[in-house]
mmCIF file of C-alpha atoms in Angstrom:
data_model
loop_
_atom_site.group_PDB
_atom_site.id
_atom_site.type_symbol
_atom_site.label_atom_id
_atom_site.label_comp_id
_atom_site.label_asym_id
_atom_site.label_seq_id
_atom_site.Cartn_x
_atom_site.Cartn_y
_atom_site.Cartn_z
ATOM 1 C CA MET A 924 -1.921 2.830 -4.719
ATOM 2 C CA CYS A 925 -1.251 2.653 -8.437
ATOM 3 C CA TYR A 926 1.884 4.947 -8.285
ATOM 4 C CA ALA A 927 5.264 3.292 -9.615
ATOM 5 C CA ILE A 928 8.360 4.848 -10.175
ATOM 6 C CA PRO A 929 11.476 4.347 -12.585
ATOM 7 C CA GLY A 930 14.633 2.977 -11.423
ATOM 8 C CA LYS A 931 17.921 1.352 -13.160
ATOM 9 C CA ILE A 932 18.821 -2.347 -12.343
ATOM 10 C CA ILE A 933 22.301 -2.457 -11.181
ATOM 11 C CA LYS A 934 22.447 -6.091 -9.646
ATOM 12 C CA ILE A 935 20.362 -9.281 -10.372
ATOM 13 C CA MET A 936 19.845 -12.017 -8.095
ATOM 14 C CA ASN A 937 17.370 -14.599 -9.568
ATOM 15 C CA ASP A 938 13.908 -13.065 -9.084
ATOM 16 C CA ASN A 939 15.085 -9.799 -7.568
ATOM 17 C CA ALA A 940 17.266 -7.031 -8.481
ATOM 18 C CA THR A 941 18.848 -3.961 -6.938
ATOM 19 C CA ILE A 942 17.468 -1.034 -8.300
ATOM 20 C CA ASP A 943 18.888 2.321 -8.247
ATOM 21 C CA TYR A 944 16.340 5.376 -7.993
ATOM 22 C CA ASP A 945 18.769 8.148 -8.833
ATOM 23 C CA GLY A 946 21.039 7.194 -5.777
ATOM 24 C CA VAL A 947 18.637 5.559 -3.586
ATOM 25 C CA THR A 948 19.077 1.707 -3.943
ATOM 26 C CA LYS A 949 16.265 -0.863 -2.981
ATOM 27 C CA VAL A 950 15.760 -4.324 -3.960
ATOM 28 C CA ALA A 951 12.430 -5.197 -6.202
ATOM 29 C CA ASN A 952 11.305 -8.273 -7.564
ATOM 30 C CA ILE A 953 11.565 -8.610 -11.498
ATOM 31 C CA SER A 954 9.808 -11.961 -12.037
ATOM 32 C CA LEU A 955 6.722 -10.175 -13.628
ATOM 33 C CA VAL A 956 9.001 -8.485 -16.632
ATOM 34 C CA GLU A 957 10.147 -10.334 -19.785
ATOM 35 C CA ASN A 958 14.140 -10.622 -19.710
ATOM 36 C CA PRO A 959 15.219 -8.095 -17.421
ATOM 37 C CA LYS A 960 18.943 -7.222 -17.973
ATOM 38 C CA LEU A 961 21.546 -5.218 -15.931
ATOM 39 C CA GLY A 962 21.410 -1.652 -16.700
ATOM 40 C CA ASP A 963 17.649 -1.717 -18.045
ATOM 41 C CA TYR A 964 15.199 0.880 -16.433
ATOM 42 C CA VAL A 965 12.042 -0.832 -14.937
ATOM 43 C CA LEU A 966 9.028 0.908 -13.605
ATOM 44 C CA VAL A 967 8.570 -0.414 -10.106
ATOM 45 C CA HIS A 968 5.075 -0.596 -8.363
ATOM 46 C CA ALA A 969 4.964 -2.105 -4.759
ATOM 47 C CA GLY A 970 8.299 -3.919 -4.843
ATOM 48 C CA PHE A 971 7.616 -5.286 -8.324
ATOM 49 C CA ALA A 972 9.001 -4.244 -11.583
ATOM 50 C CA ILE A 973 5.952 -4.054 -14.074
ATOM 51 C CA GLU A 974 7.565 -2.726 -17.184
ATOM 52 C CA ILE A 975 10.923 -2.105 -18.880
ATOM 53 C CA LEU A 976 11.265 1.226 -20.129
ATOM 54 C CA ASN A 977 13.365 2.749 -22.669
ATOM 55 C CA LYS A 978 16.223 4.836 -21.263
ATOM 56 C CA LYS A 979 15.309 8.134 -22.763
ATOM 57 C CA ASN A 980 11.954 7.996 -21.193
ATOM 58 C CA ALA A 981 13.099 6.896 -18.210
ATOM 59 C CA GLU A 982 15.432 9.601 -17.753
ATOM 60 C CA GLU A 983 12.852 12.174 -18.814
ATOM 61 C CA SER A 984 10.548 10.811 -16.076
ATOM 62 C CA ILE A 985 13.144 10.590 -13.447
ATOM 63 C CA ASN A 986 13.943 14.397 -14.014
ATOM 64 C CA ALA A 987 10.122 15.223 -13.970
ATOM 65 C CA ILE A 988 9.894 13.508 -10.623
ATOM 66 C CA LYS A 989 12.880 15.686 -9.599
ATOM 67 C CA ASN A 990 11.156 18.927 -10.788
ATOM 68 C CA GLN A 991 8.237 18.123 -8.768
ATOM 69 C CA ILE A 992 10.184 17.474 -5.762
ATOM 70 C CA LYS A 993 11.552 20.751 -6.438
ATOM 71 C CA ILE A 994 8.143 22.566 -6.910
ATOM 72 C CA THR A 995 6.702 20.718 -3.615
ATOM 73 C CA ASP A 996 9.733 21.703 -1.439
ATOM 74 C CA GLY A 997 9.449 25.379 -2.716
ATOM 75 C CA LEU A 998 5.870 25.461 -1.785
ATOM 76 C CA GLU A 999 6.676 24.128 1.760
ATOM 77 C CA LYS A 1000 9.222 26.712 2.390
ATOM 78 C CA MET B 747 10.736 20.281 -26.707
ATOM 79 C CA ASN B 748 10.663 20.800 -22.705
ATOM 80 C CA LYS B 749 7.710 19.984 -21.056
ATOM 81 C CA GLU B 750 6.732 23.374 -19.916
ATOM 82 C CA TYR B 751 6.463 24.483 -23.530
ATOM 83 C CA LEU B 752 4.404 21.158 -24.524
ATOM 84 C CA SER B 753 2.002 22.108 -21.540
ATOM 85 C CA ARG B 754 1.424 25.571 -22.646
ATOM 86 C CA LEU B 755 0.840 24.035 -26.308
ATOM 87 C CA HIS B 756 -1.676 21.629 -24.906
ATOM 88 C CA VAL B 757 -3.735 24.407 -23.017
ATOM 89 C CA ALA B 758 -3.864 26.743 -26.229
ATOM 90 C CA GLN B 759 -5.059 23.554 -28.191
ATOM 91 C CA ILE B 760 -7.450 22.610 -25.207
ATOM 92 C CA LYS B 761 -8.861 26.266 -25.542
ATOM 93 C CA GLU B 762 -9.118 26.075 -29.204
ATOM 94 C CA ASN B 763 -10.882 22.575 -29.173
ATOM 95 C CA ALA B 764 -13.292 23.759 -26.434
ATOM 96 C CA LYS B 765 -14.533 26.910 -28.606
ATOM 97 C CA LEU B 766 -15.281 24.343 -31.621
ATOM 98 C CA ILE B 767 -17.058 21.656 -29.263
ATOM 99 C CA ARG B 768 -19.547 24.518 -28.241
ATOM 100 C CA ARG B 769 -21.227 22.691 -25.426
ATOM 101 C CA ASP B 770 -20.347 21.624 -21.953
ATOM 102 C CA ILE B 771 -18.331 18.509 -21.623
ATOM 103 C CA THR B 772 -17.600 16.271 -18.573
ATOM 104 C CA LEU B 773 -14.386 14.287 -18.682
ATOM 105 C CA MET B 774 -13.834 11.738 -15.912
ATOM 106 C CA GLU B 775 -10.186 10.803 -14.463
ATOM 107 C CA ILE B 776 -10.395 7.334 -13.254
ATOM 108 C CA CYS B 777 -7.095 6.909 -11.443
ATOM 109 C CA GLY B 778 -6.619 8.594 -7.999
ATOM 110 C CA GLY B 779 -3.025 9.438 -8.866
ATOM 111 C CA HIS B 780 -4.414 11.509 -11.660
ATOM 112 C CA THR B 781 -6.719 13.407 -9.400
ATOM 113 C CA ASN B 782 -3.885 14.143 -7.430
ATOM 114 C CA THR B 783 -1.864 15.694 -10.302
ATOM 115 C CA ILE B 784 -4.945 17.722 -11.226
ATOM 116 C CA MET B 785 -5.592 19.180 -7.875
ATOM 117 C CA LYS B 786 -1.889 19.754 -7.125
ATOM 118 C CA TYR B 787 -1.176 21.751 -10.213
ATOM 119 C CA GLY B 788 -4.470 23.621 -10.283
ATOM 120 C CA ILE B 789 -5.377 22.022 -13.852
ATOM 121 C CA ARG B 790 -9.111 22.513 -13.238
ATOM 122 C CA ASP B 791 -8.511 26.177 -12.936
ATOM 123 C CA ILE B 792 -6.819 26.619 -16.309
ATOM 124 C CA LEU B 793 -9.417 24.733 -18.433
ATOM 125 C CA PRO B 794 -12.125 26.692 -20.388
ATOM 126 C CA LYS B 795 -15.351 27.144 -18.690
ATOM 127 C CA ASN B 796 -17.212 24.525 -20.646
ATOM 128 C CA ILE B 797 -14.719 21.581 -19.524
ATOM 129 C CA ARG B 798 -15.295 19.968 -16.467
ATOM 130 C CA LEU B 799 -13.097 17.226 -14.862
ATOM 131 C CA ILE B 800 -14.703 14.924 -12.315
ATOM 132 C CA SER B 801 -12.904 12.409 -10.371
ATOM 133 C CA GLY B 802 -14.105 8.738 -10.690
ATOM 134 C CA PRO B 803 -13.708 5.541 -8.605
ATOM 135 C CA GLY B 804 -9.865 4.972 -8.941
ATOM 136 C CA CYS B 805 -8.841 4.731 -5.499
ATOM 137 C CA PRO B 806 -8.760 1.009 -4.414
ATOM 138 C CA VAL B 807 -8.680 1.548 -0.995
ATOM 139 C CA CYS B 808 -11.858 3.910 -1.366
ATOM 140 C CA VAL B 809 -13.940 1.396 -3.364
ATOM 141 C CA SER B 810 -13.383 -1.604 -1.096
ATOM 142 C CA SER B 811 -16.728 -2.502 0.381
ATOM 143 C CA GLN B 812 -17.745 -1.904 3.852
ATOM 144 C CA TYR B 813 -18.390 -5.501 4.442
ATOM 145 C CA ASP B 814 -14.819 -6.542 3.221
ATOM 146 C CA ILE B 815 -13.471 -4.215 5.541
ATOM 147 C CA ASP B 816 -15.490 -5.668 8.393
ATOM 148 C CA CYS B 817 -14.655 -9.106 7.496
ATOM 149 C CA MET B 818 -11.019 -8.568 7.541
ATOM 150 C CA ILE B 819 -11.283 -6.562 11.220
ATOM 151 C CA ARG B 820 -13.390 -9.727 12.430
ATOM 152 C CA LEU B 821 -10.755 -12.333 11.323
ATOM 153 C CA ALA B 822 -8.116 -10.078 12.796
ATOM 154 C CA GLU B 823 -10.009 -9.914 15.832
ATOM 155 C CA GLU B 824 -10.483 -13.888 16.196
ATOM 156 C CA GLY B 825 -6.493 -13.824 16.305
ATOM 157 C CA ILE B 826 -5.784 -14.783 12.639
ATOM 158 C CA PRO B 827 -2.562 -12.806 11.342
ATOM 159 C CA VAL B 828 -3.477 -10.198 8.578
ATOM 160 C CA ALA B 829 -1.019 -8.432 6.313
ATOM 161 C CA THR B 830 -2.012 -5.547 4.078
ATOM 162 C CA TYR B 831 -0.933 -2.344 2.490
ATOM 163 C CA GLY B 832 -0.701 0.556 4.910
ATOM 164 C CA ASP B 833 -3.819 2.589 3.852
ATOM 165 C CA MET B 834 -6.019 -0.531 4.393
ATOM 166 C CA LEU B 835 -5.207 -0.200 8.001
ATOM 167 C CA LYS B 836 -6.755 3.278 8.595
ATOM 168 C CA VAL B 837 -10.260 2.598 6.620
ATOM 169 C CA PRO B 838 -12.846 2.684 9.245
ATOM 170 C CA GLY B 839 -15.050 -0.318 9.725
ATOM 171 C CA SER B 840 -18.271 -0.476 11.349
ATOM 172 C CA SER B 841 -16.728 -0.973 14.971
ATOM 173 C CA ALA B 842 -12.896 -0.430 14.423
ATOM 174 C CA THR B 843 -10.100 -0.143 12.014
ATOM 175 C CA LEU B 844 -7.243 -2.675 11.289
ATOM 176 C CA GLU B 845 -4.873 -0.106 12.769
ATOM 177 C CA LYS B 846 -6.721 -0.414 16.077
ATOM 178 C CA ILE B 847 -6.626 -4.259 15.988
ATOM 179 C CA LYS B 848 -2.924 -3.967 15.301
ATOM 180 C CA ALA B 849 -2.405 -1.976 18.470
ATOM 181 C CA LYS B 850 -4.377 -4.232 20.497
ATOM 182 C CA THR B 851 -3.156 -7.619 19.243
ATOM 183 C CA GLY B 852 0.117 -6.929 17.292
ATOM 184 C CA ASN B 853 -1.020 -9.540 14.545
ATOM 185 C CA VAL B 854 -1.811 -7.071 11.921
ATOM 186 C CA PHE B 855 1.129 -6.157 9.542
ATOM 187 C CA GLU B 856 1.662 -3.226 7.285
ATOM 188 C CA ILE B 857 3.738 -3.997 4.290
ATOM 189 C CA TYR B 858 4.941 -2.049 1.489
ATOM 190 C CA SER B 859 5.825 -5.235 -0.733
ATOM 191 C CA ALA B 860 4.075 -8.491 -1.250
ATOM 192 C CA GLU B 861 7.339 -10.109 -0.777
ATOM 193 C CA GLU B 862 7.350 -9.209 2.935
ATOM 194 C CA VAL B 863 4.438 -11.337 3.425
ATOM 195 C CA ILE B 864 6.525 -14.347 2.318
ATOM 196 C CA LYS B 865 8.981 -13.665 4.970
ATOM 197 C CA LEU B 866 6.285 -13.125 7.667
ATOM 198 C CA LYS B 867 4.681 -16.559 6.765
ATOM 199 C CA GLU B 868 7.860 -18.038 8.145
ATOM 200 C CA LYS B 869 6.816 -16.813 11.757
ATOM 201 C CA TYR B 870 3.121 -16.537 11.285
ATOM 202 C CA LEU B 871 2.066 -19.645 9.433
ATOM 203 C CA ASP B 872 -1.588 -19.044 8.923
ATOM 204 C CA ILE B 873 -1.116 -15.500 7.984
ATOM 205 C CA ILE B 874 -3.739 -13.939 5.319
ATOM 206 C CA PHE B 875 -3.029 -11.423 2.948
ATOM 207 C CA PHE B 876 -5.728 -8.640 2.196
ATOM 208 C CA GLY B 877 -5.375 -8.320 -1.525
ATOM 209 C CA VAL B 878 -6.585 -4.955 -2.423
ATOM 210 C CA GLY B 879 -6.009 -2.953 -5.836
ATOM 211 C CA PHE B 880 -6.708 -2.709 -9.380
ATOM 212 C CA GLU B 881 -5.037 -4.787 -12.050
ATOM 213 C CA THR B 882 -1.596 -2.953 -11.292
ATOM 214 C CA THR B 883 -1.498 -4.814 -7.728
ATOM 215 C CA ALA B 884 -3.209 -7.842 -8.514
ATOM 216 C CA PRO B 885 -0.171 -9.345 -10.097
ATOM 217 C CA MET B 886 2.020 -9.056 -6.751
ATOM 218 C CA THR B 887 -0.837 -11.081 -5.103
ATOM 219 C CA ALA B 888 -0.810 -13.577 -7.536
ATOM 220 C CA TYR B 889 2.918 -14.038 -6.811
ATOM 221 C CA LEU B 890 1.764 -14.588 -3.264
ATOM 222 C CA LEU B 891 -0.615 -17.186 -4.119
ATOM 223 C CA GLU B 892 2.219 -19.047 -6.169
ATOM 224 C CA ASN B 893 3.953 -18.849 -2.899
ATOM 225 C CA GLN B 894 1.206 -20.871 -1.259
ATOM 226 C CA ILE B 895 -0.146 -17.527 0.806
ATOM 227 C CA CYS B 896 -3.811 -17.644 2.089
ATOM 228 C CA VAL B 897 -5.447 -14.522 0.210
ATOM 229 C CA TYR B 898 -8.712 -12.548 0.869
ATOM 230 C CA SER B 899 -8.943 -10.999 -2.561
ATOM 231 C CA VAL B 900 -10.950 -7.816 -3.070
ATOM 232 C CA HIS B 901 -8.913 -6.795 -6.209
ATOM 233 C CA LYS B 902 -11.220 -5.046 -8.741
ATOM 234 C CA LEU B 903 -11.069 -4.387 -12.549
ATOM 235 C CA VAL B 904 -11.316 -0.919 -14.068
ATOM 236 C CA PRO B 905 -12.907 -1.995 -17.612
ATOM 237 C CA PRO B 906 -16.108 -3.117 -15.909
ATOM 238 C CA ALA B 907 -16.299 -0.208 -13.813
ATOM 239 C CA ILE B 908 -16.126 2.007 -16.921
ATOM 240 C CA LYS B 909 -19.104 0.174 -18.250
ATOM 241 C CA ALA B 910 -21.138 0.617 -15.170
ATOM 242 C CA LEU B 911 -20.487 4.373 -14.922
ATOM 243 C CA LEU B 912 -21.531 4.728 -18.733
ATOM 244 C CA SER B 913 -25.047 3.339 -17.542
ATOM 245 C CA GLY B 914 -24.942 5.622 -14.656
ATOM 246 C CA GLU B 915 -26.767 8.930 -13.805
ATOM 247 C CA VAL B 916 -23.686 11.215 -14.565
ATOM 248 C CA ARG B 917 -23.214 12.140 -18.242
ATOM 249 C CA ILE B 918 -19.564 11.553 -19.089
ATOM 250 C CA ASP B 919 -18.082 12.472 -22.545
ATOM 251 C CA GLY B 920 -14.679 11.085 -22.285
ATOM 252 C CA PHE B 921 -12.443 9.229 -19.761
ATOM 253 C CA ILE B 922 -8.730 9.767 -18.871
ATOM 254 C CA ASN B 923 -7.956 6.116 -18.535
ATOM 255 C CA PRO B 924 -5.418 4.923 -15.687
ATOM 256 C CA GLY B 925 -1.758 4.799 -16.532
ATOM 257 C CA HIS B 926 -0.278 1.903 -14.549
ATOM 258 C CA VAL B 927 -3.486 -0.254 -14.827
ATOM 259 C CA SER B 928 -3.049 -0.135 -18.473
ATOM 260 C CA THR B 929 0.505 -0.901 -18.166
ATOM 261 C CA ILE B 930 -0.748 -4.354 -17.128
ATOM 262 C CA ILE B 931 -3.849 -4.647 -19.281
ATOM 263 C CA GLY B 932 -2.994 -2.734 -22.309
ATOM 264 C CA VAL B 933 -5.324 -0.757 -24.371
ATOM 265 C CA GLU B 934 -7.459 -3.609 -26.052
ATOM 266 C CA PRO B 935 -9.877 -4.229 -23.176
ATOM 267 C CA TYR B 936 -11.102 -0.446 -23.401
ATOM 268 C CA LYS B 937 -12.173 -0.818 -27.260
ATOM 269 C CA GLU B 938 -15.445 -2.174 -26.419
ATOM 270 C CA PHE B 939 -16.548 1.309 -24.992
ATOM 271 C CA LYS B 940 -17.699 3.741 -27.673
ATOM 272 C CA ILE B 941 -16.490 6.811 -25.891
ATOM 273 C CA PRO B 942 -13.415 8.878 -26.230
ATOM 274 C CA GLN B 943 -10.882 7.621 -23.765
ATOM 275 C CA VAL B 944 -7.157 8.318 -23.682
ATOM 276 C CA VAL B 945 -4.699 6.443 -21.437
ATOM 277 C CA ALA B 946 -2.602 8.882 -19.488
ATOM 278 C CA GLY B 947 0.613 9.136 -17.378
ATOM 279 C CA PHE B 948 0.873 11.046 -14.166
ATOM 280 C CA GLU B 949 2.982 14.194 -14.882
ATOM 281 C CA PRO B 950 1.042 17.593 -15.253
ATOM 282 C CA GLU B 951 1.898 17.630 -19.088
ATOM 283 C CA GLN B 952 0.775 14.147 -19.606
ATOM 284 C CA ILE B 953 -2.601 14.891 -18.168
ATOM 285 C CA LEU B 954 -2.932 18.019 -20.206
ATOM 286 C CA ARG B 955 -1.888 16.024 -23.159
ATOM 287 C CA ALA B 956 -4.672 13.519 -22.283
ATOM 288 C CA ILE B 957 -7.240 16.515 -21.769
ATOM 289 C CA ASN B 958 -5.999 18.002 -25.131
ATOM 290 C CA LEU B 959 -6.252 14.457 -27.059
ATOM 291 C CA LEU B 960 -9.849 13.843 -25.473
ATOM 292 C CA THR B 961 -11.024 17.532 -26.373
ATOM 293 C CA GLN B 962 -9.969 16.482 -30.071
ATOM 294 C CA LEU B 963 -11.493 13.270 -30.241
ATOM 295 C CA ILE B 964 -14.779 14.771 -28.941
ATOM 296 C CA LYS B 965 -14.585 17.698 -31.524
ATOM 297 C CA ASN B 966 -14.057 15.286 -34.211
ATOM 298 C CA LYS B 967 -16.735 12.737 -32.939
ATOM 299 C CA GLN B 968 -14.148 9.831 -32.629
ATOM 300 C CA ASN B 969 -15.243 7.414 -30.014
ATOM 301 C CA ILE B 970 -11.962 5.713 -29.596
ATOM 302 C CA VAL B 971 -9.110 4.814 -27.200
ATOM 303 C CA VAL B 972 -5.654 6.238 -27.576
ATOM 304 C CA ASN B 973 -2.692 5.336 -25.840
ATOM 305 C CA GLY B 974 -1.217 8.624 -24.797
ATOM 306 C CA TYR B 975 1.459 7.152 -22.412
ATOM 307 C CA THR B 976 3.371 5.184 -25.035
ATOM 308 C CA GLU B 977 6.330 5.968 -22.720
ATOM 309 C CA VAL B 978 5.125 3.200 -20.533
ATOM 310 C CA VAL B 979 2.051 1.529 -21.656
ATOM 311 C CA LYS B 980 2.255 -1.077 -24.669
ATOM 312 C CA ASP B 981 -0.795 -1.529 -26.465
ATOM 313 C CA SER B 982 -0.873 -5.308 -25.597
ATOM 314 C CA GLY B 983 -0.006 -4.509 -21.877
ATOM 315 C CA ASN B 984 2.464 -6.773 -19.662
ATOM 316 C CA LEU B 985 1.448 -10.402 -20.968
ATOM 317 C CA LYS B 986 3.544 -12.305 -18.297
ATOM 318 C CA ALA B 987 1.609 -10.465 -15.472
ATOM 319 C CA GLN B 988 -1.676 -11.076 -17.534
ATOM 320 C CA GLN B 989 -0.546 -14.710 -17.638
ATOM 321 C CA PHE B 990 0.010 -14.787 -13.846
ATOM 322 C CA LEU B 991 -3.408 -13.394 -13.095
ATOM 323 C CA LYS B 992 -5.161 -15.835 -15.260
ATOM 324 C CA LYS B 993 -3.553 -18.596 -13.335
ATOM 325 C CA HIS B 994 -4.129 -17.554 -10.049
ATOM 326 C CA PHE B 995 -7.617 -15.566 -10.461
ATOM 327 C CA LYS B 996 -10.766 -16.221 -11.744
ATOM 328 C CA ILE B 997 -13.062 -13.092 -12.625
ATOM 329 C CA SER B 998 -16.031 -12.616 -10.413
ATOM 330 C CA ASP B 999 -18.935 -10.444 -9.621
ATOM 331 C CA SER B 1000 -17.525 -7.888 -7.122
ATOM 332 C CA GLU B 1001 -19.012 -5.145 -4.622
ATOM 333 C CA TRP B 1002 -17.988 -1.658 -5.140
ATOM 334 C CA ARG B 1003 -18.324 1.142 -2.519
ATOM 335 C CA GLY B 1004 -20.855 3.529 -4.196
ATOM 336 C CA LEU B 1005 -21.210 1.552 -7.110
ATOM 337 C CA GLY B 1006 -22.791 -1.628 -5.502
ATOM 338 C CA LYS B 1007 -22.313 -5.140 -7.136
ATOM 339 C CA ILE B 1008 -20.783 -4.999 -10.724
ATOM 340 C CA PRO B 1009 -20.744 -8.151 -12.829
ATOM 341 C CA LEU B 1010 -17.427 -9.606 -13.627
ATOM 342 C CA SER B 1011 -15.528 -6.836 -12.121
ATOM 343 C CA GLY B 1012 -13.432 -8.669 -9.430
ATOM 344 C CA LEU B 1013 -10.474 -11.072 -9.045
ATOM 345 C CA GLU B 1014 -11.385 -14.279 -6.912
ATOM 346 C CA VAL B 1015 -8.622 -16.722 -5.862
ATOM 347 C CA ARG B 1016 -8.942 -19.800 -7.900
ATOM 348 C CA ASN B 1017 -7.457 -22.230 -5.349
ATOM 349 C CA ASP B 1018 -9.951 -22.623 -2.653
ATOM 350 C CA LYS B 1019 -7.227 -24.016 -0.088
ATOM 351 C CA LEU B 1020 -5.713 -20.492 -0.344
ATOM 352 C CA ASN B 1021 -8.945 -18.468 -0.364
ATOM 353 C CA ALA B 1022 -9.606 -17.081 2.772
ATOM 354 C CA LYS B 1023 -13.236 -16.238 2.038
ATOM 355 C CA ILE B 1024 -13.696 -20.494 1.981
ATOM 356 C CA LYS B 1025 -11.132 -21.192 4.582
ATOM 357 C CA TYR B 1026 -12.699 -19.002 7.044
ATOM 358 C CA ALA B 1027 -16.458 -18.874 5.736
ATOM 359 C CA LYS B 1028 -17.695 -19.791 9.391
ATOM 360 C CA ILE B 1029 -16.393 -16.743 10.815
ATOM 361 C CA ILE B 1030 -17.270 -14.469 8.117
ATOM 362 C CA SER B 1031 -20.833 -15.587 7.890
ATOM 363 C CA LYS B 1032 -21.094 -14.138 11.369
ATOM 364 C CA VAL B 1033 -20.121 -10.567 10.101
ATOM 365 C CA PRO B 1034 -23.451 -8.410 9.675
ATOM 366 C CA ILE B 1035 -24.280 -6.273 6.825
ATOM 367 C CA PRO B 1036 -23.030 -2.837 7.504
ATOM 368 C CA LYS B 1037 -25.446 -0.040 8.455
ATOM 369 C CA LYS B 1038 -25.489 3.118 6.091
ATOM 370 C CA THR B 1039 -23.992 6.095 7.555
ATOM 371 C CA ALA B 1040 -24.016 9.847 6.645
ATOM 372 C CA CYS B 1041 -20.694 9.414 4.634
ATOM 373 C CA ARG B 1042 -21.337 10.144 1.116
ATOM 374 C CA CYS B 1043 -18.189 8.416 -0.572
ATOM 375 C CA GLY B 1044 -20.340 6.356 -2.761
ATOM 376 C CA GLU B 1045 -21.547 9.706 -4.520
ATOM 377 C CA VAL B 1046 -18.121 11.005 -4.674
ATOM 378 C CA LEU B 1047 -16.921 7.902 -6.252
ATOM 379 C CA LYS B 1048 -19.501 8.155 -8.959
ATOM 380 C CA GLY B 1049 -18.744 11.757 -9.816
ATOM 381 C CA ILE B 1050 -22.325 12.769 -8.412
ATOM 382 C CA ILE B 1051 -21.046 15.151 -5.805
ATOM 383 C CA GLU B 1052 -17.669 16.816 -4.999
ATOM 384 C CA PRO B 1053 -16.239 16.033 -1.562
ATOM 385 C CA LYS B 1054 -17.106 19.503 -0.200
ATOM 386 C CA GLN B 1055 -20.924 18.471 -0.744
ATOM 387 C CA CYS B 1056 -20.639 15.804 2.011
ATOM 388 C CA PRO B 1057 -21.931 17.028 5.247
ATOM 389 C CA LEU B 1058 -19.171 15.463 6.892
ATOM 390 C CA TYR B 1059 -16.368 16.674 4.906
ATOM 391 C CA LYS B 1060 -13.807 18.849 7.061
ATOM 392 C CA LYS B 1061 -16.395 18.844 10.147
ATOM 393 C CA THR B 1062 -16.031 15.488 11.545
ATOM 394 C CA CYS B 1063 -14.167 13.768 8.588
ATOM 395 C CA THR B 1064 -10.614 14.928 8.100
ATOM 396 C CA PRO B 1065 -7.472 12.634 7.248
ATOM 397 C CA THR B 1066 -6.256 12.239 11.027
ATOM 398 C CA ASN B 1067 -10.082 11.299 11.592
ATOM 399 C CA PRO B 1068 -11.502 9.714 8.641
ATOM 400 C CA LYS B 1069 -15.112 8.621 8.522
ATOM 401 C CA GLY B 1070 -15.142 7.405 5.135
ATOM 402 C CA ALA B 1071 -12.720 5.457 2.852
ATOM 403 C CA CYS B 1072 -12.271 8.644 0.458
ATOM 404 C CA MET B 1073 -10.640 10.728 3.273
ATOM 405 C CA VAL B 1074 -8.059 7.740 4.151
ATOM 406 C CA SER B 1075 -5.983 7.115 0.927
ATOM 407 C CA ALA B 1076 -3.726 9.561 -0.510
ATOM 408 C CA GLU B 1077 -5.421 8.978 -3.802
ATOM 409 C CA GLY B 1078 -8.885 9.387 -2.105
ATOM 410 C CA SER B 1079 -11.049 12.282 -3.563
ATOM 411 C CA CYS B 1080 -11.709 13.811 -0.250
ATOM 412 C CA ALA B 1081 -8.275 13.402 1.015
ATOM 413 C CA ILE B 1082 -6.756 15.208 -2.255
ATOM 414 C CA SER B 1083 -9.637 18.035 -2.222
ATOM 415 C CA TYR B 1084 -8.759 18.555 1.497
ATOM 416 C CA ASN B 1085 -5.047 18.826 0.952
ATOM 417 C CA TYR B 1086 -5.090 21.080 -2.115
ATOM 418 C CA ASP B 1087 -8.486 22.569 -2.307
ATOM 419 C CA GLY B 1088 -8.574 23.984 1.202
#
C-alpha cells in the first residue's frame, strides 16, 4: 500500500498536475509538497505527490523500474 | 557505479560482516514492499546462514483489526455508502467482505486516489471514507477531512509498532525501516529506539545496501538509525504533510491485528462531526467482538511464524479465497510467500 512511483510534472492546474510516468500521463494532487514546479520530478503515492526528487535520482529510479519490468516480463515468458 | 556492481559489492561486504559478527542475527523488514522485493529477488537465499530476515507488520491491510473490518461491513450493510482502497474490499470480515456487499448493494466504492471520494460525494452525500494505511497514506485522508468528508480512520503509526515489537517475544537485532513512511515522518521518530535501523528504498540494490549497513552497525555495536534512502527521504521528512496530519488527526491507542492494542499508535479524526466512529456510534455498538479463528496472521505479523507454518496456508487459504488478511494484500506476507516461495 505504501508503493510510490516517480514521474515528471508537465502541467500544473492549481492543486493538481499532469504527471508523465515515462510516457503514460495521469493527474495527481500536488498540494502536499512545497513549491512544485513544471519539470520537477515527484514521487506519487495513491494519486498524491509526497516528495520532490532530484532529477538524477528520479531518472535512475525510473530506469530501475523499467529493468524490473523487463526481468518480470522475462520470467513470465 | 551501476546497480548490479553495487549489489555484488553489498553481498561481499555482508558476508565479511557476518563472519565478524560471529552469531546468528535476525533482521526485520517492516514494510510489505520490502518483503515483496526480498522474496521476488531471492535475497534471503543469498545471505550468509547466520543472517535471518523476517517480515514484520508492514502491511496496513493486514494489521487492520477484524473488529474494524466488521464495523465497516455493518455500516455498508446498513446502506451507508463506503469508499476505500481496493485491497480492503477483499479482507474477510466475520460474516462477509466489502466486495460481497458491493455486489449486493452497489454502495461500496473502490478508489485509487482519495480525490475520487470528493467526486463521489457529489452523488452520495453521506459517503464514508474507510481510511487505512500508515503515515504514507494518512495525509491523503487528511486532505479528505479538509474537504469535509466523513472518515472511519484505522490509520496506524510505525514507530509505536517498533516499540511494541522490541518488547515482544522475538529477538530482533536490527530493523529495515520503511522508505515511504519515512518520506513523510523523516528519521527523527526512530531515534528513541536503541537498536540498529536503516531506512531503505525498494529496489534490490537498496535492500542489499540496507542489510550491508545494518550488519556494519551490528558489527560495530552502533545502536543508531541511518538514512539509507537519501534519494527520497529527507531527515526531517515532509513537513507540509506532517502539519496536515496534525491539523486533522489526534494520536490515539489503536488495535492491531496480531499485536493487540498498542498505546498511541493510531490516528483518530479530530473533528467529531467528521468522525464516522462517533457519527454512527449506535450502529457500531451493535457489532460483536469477532470470534477467534484458526488463521495465524497475528503470529505471522510479529515474525513468530512463517506463512507456511499456518495450518490454513495454501490449503483453505489462497489469494483467490483468502481466510486471513495477510493473504489478501500484495504486501501481505502470506500472499507474497504464496507468489514467490511456492
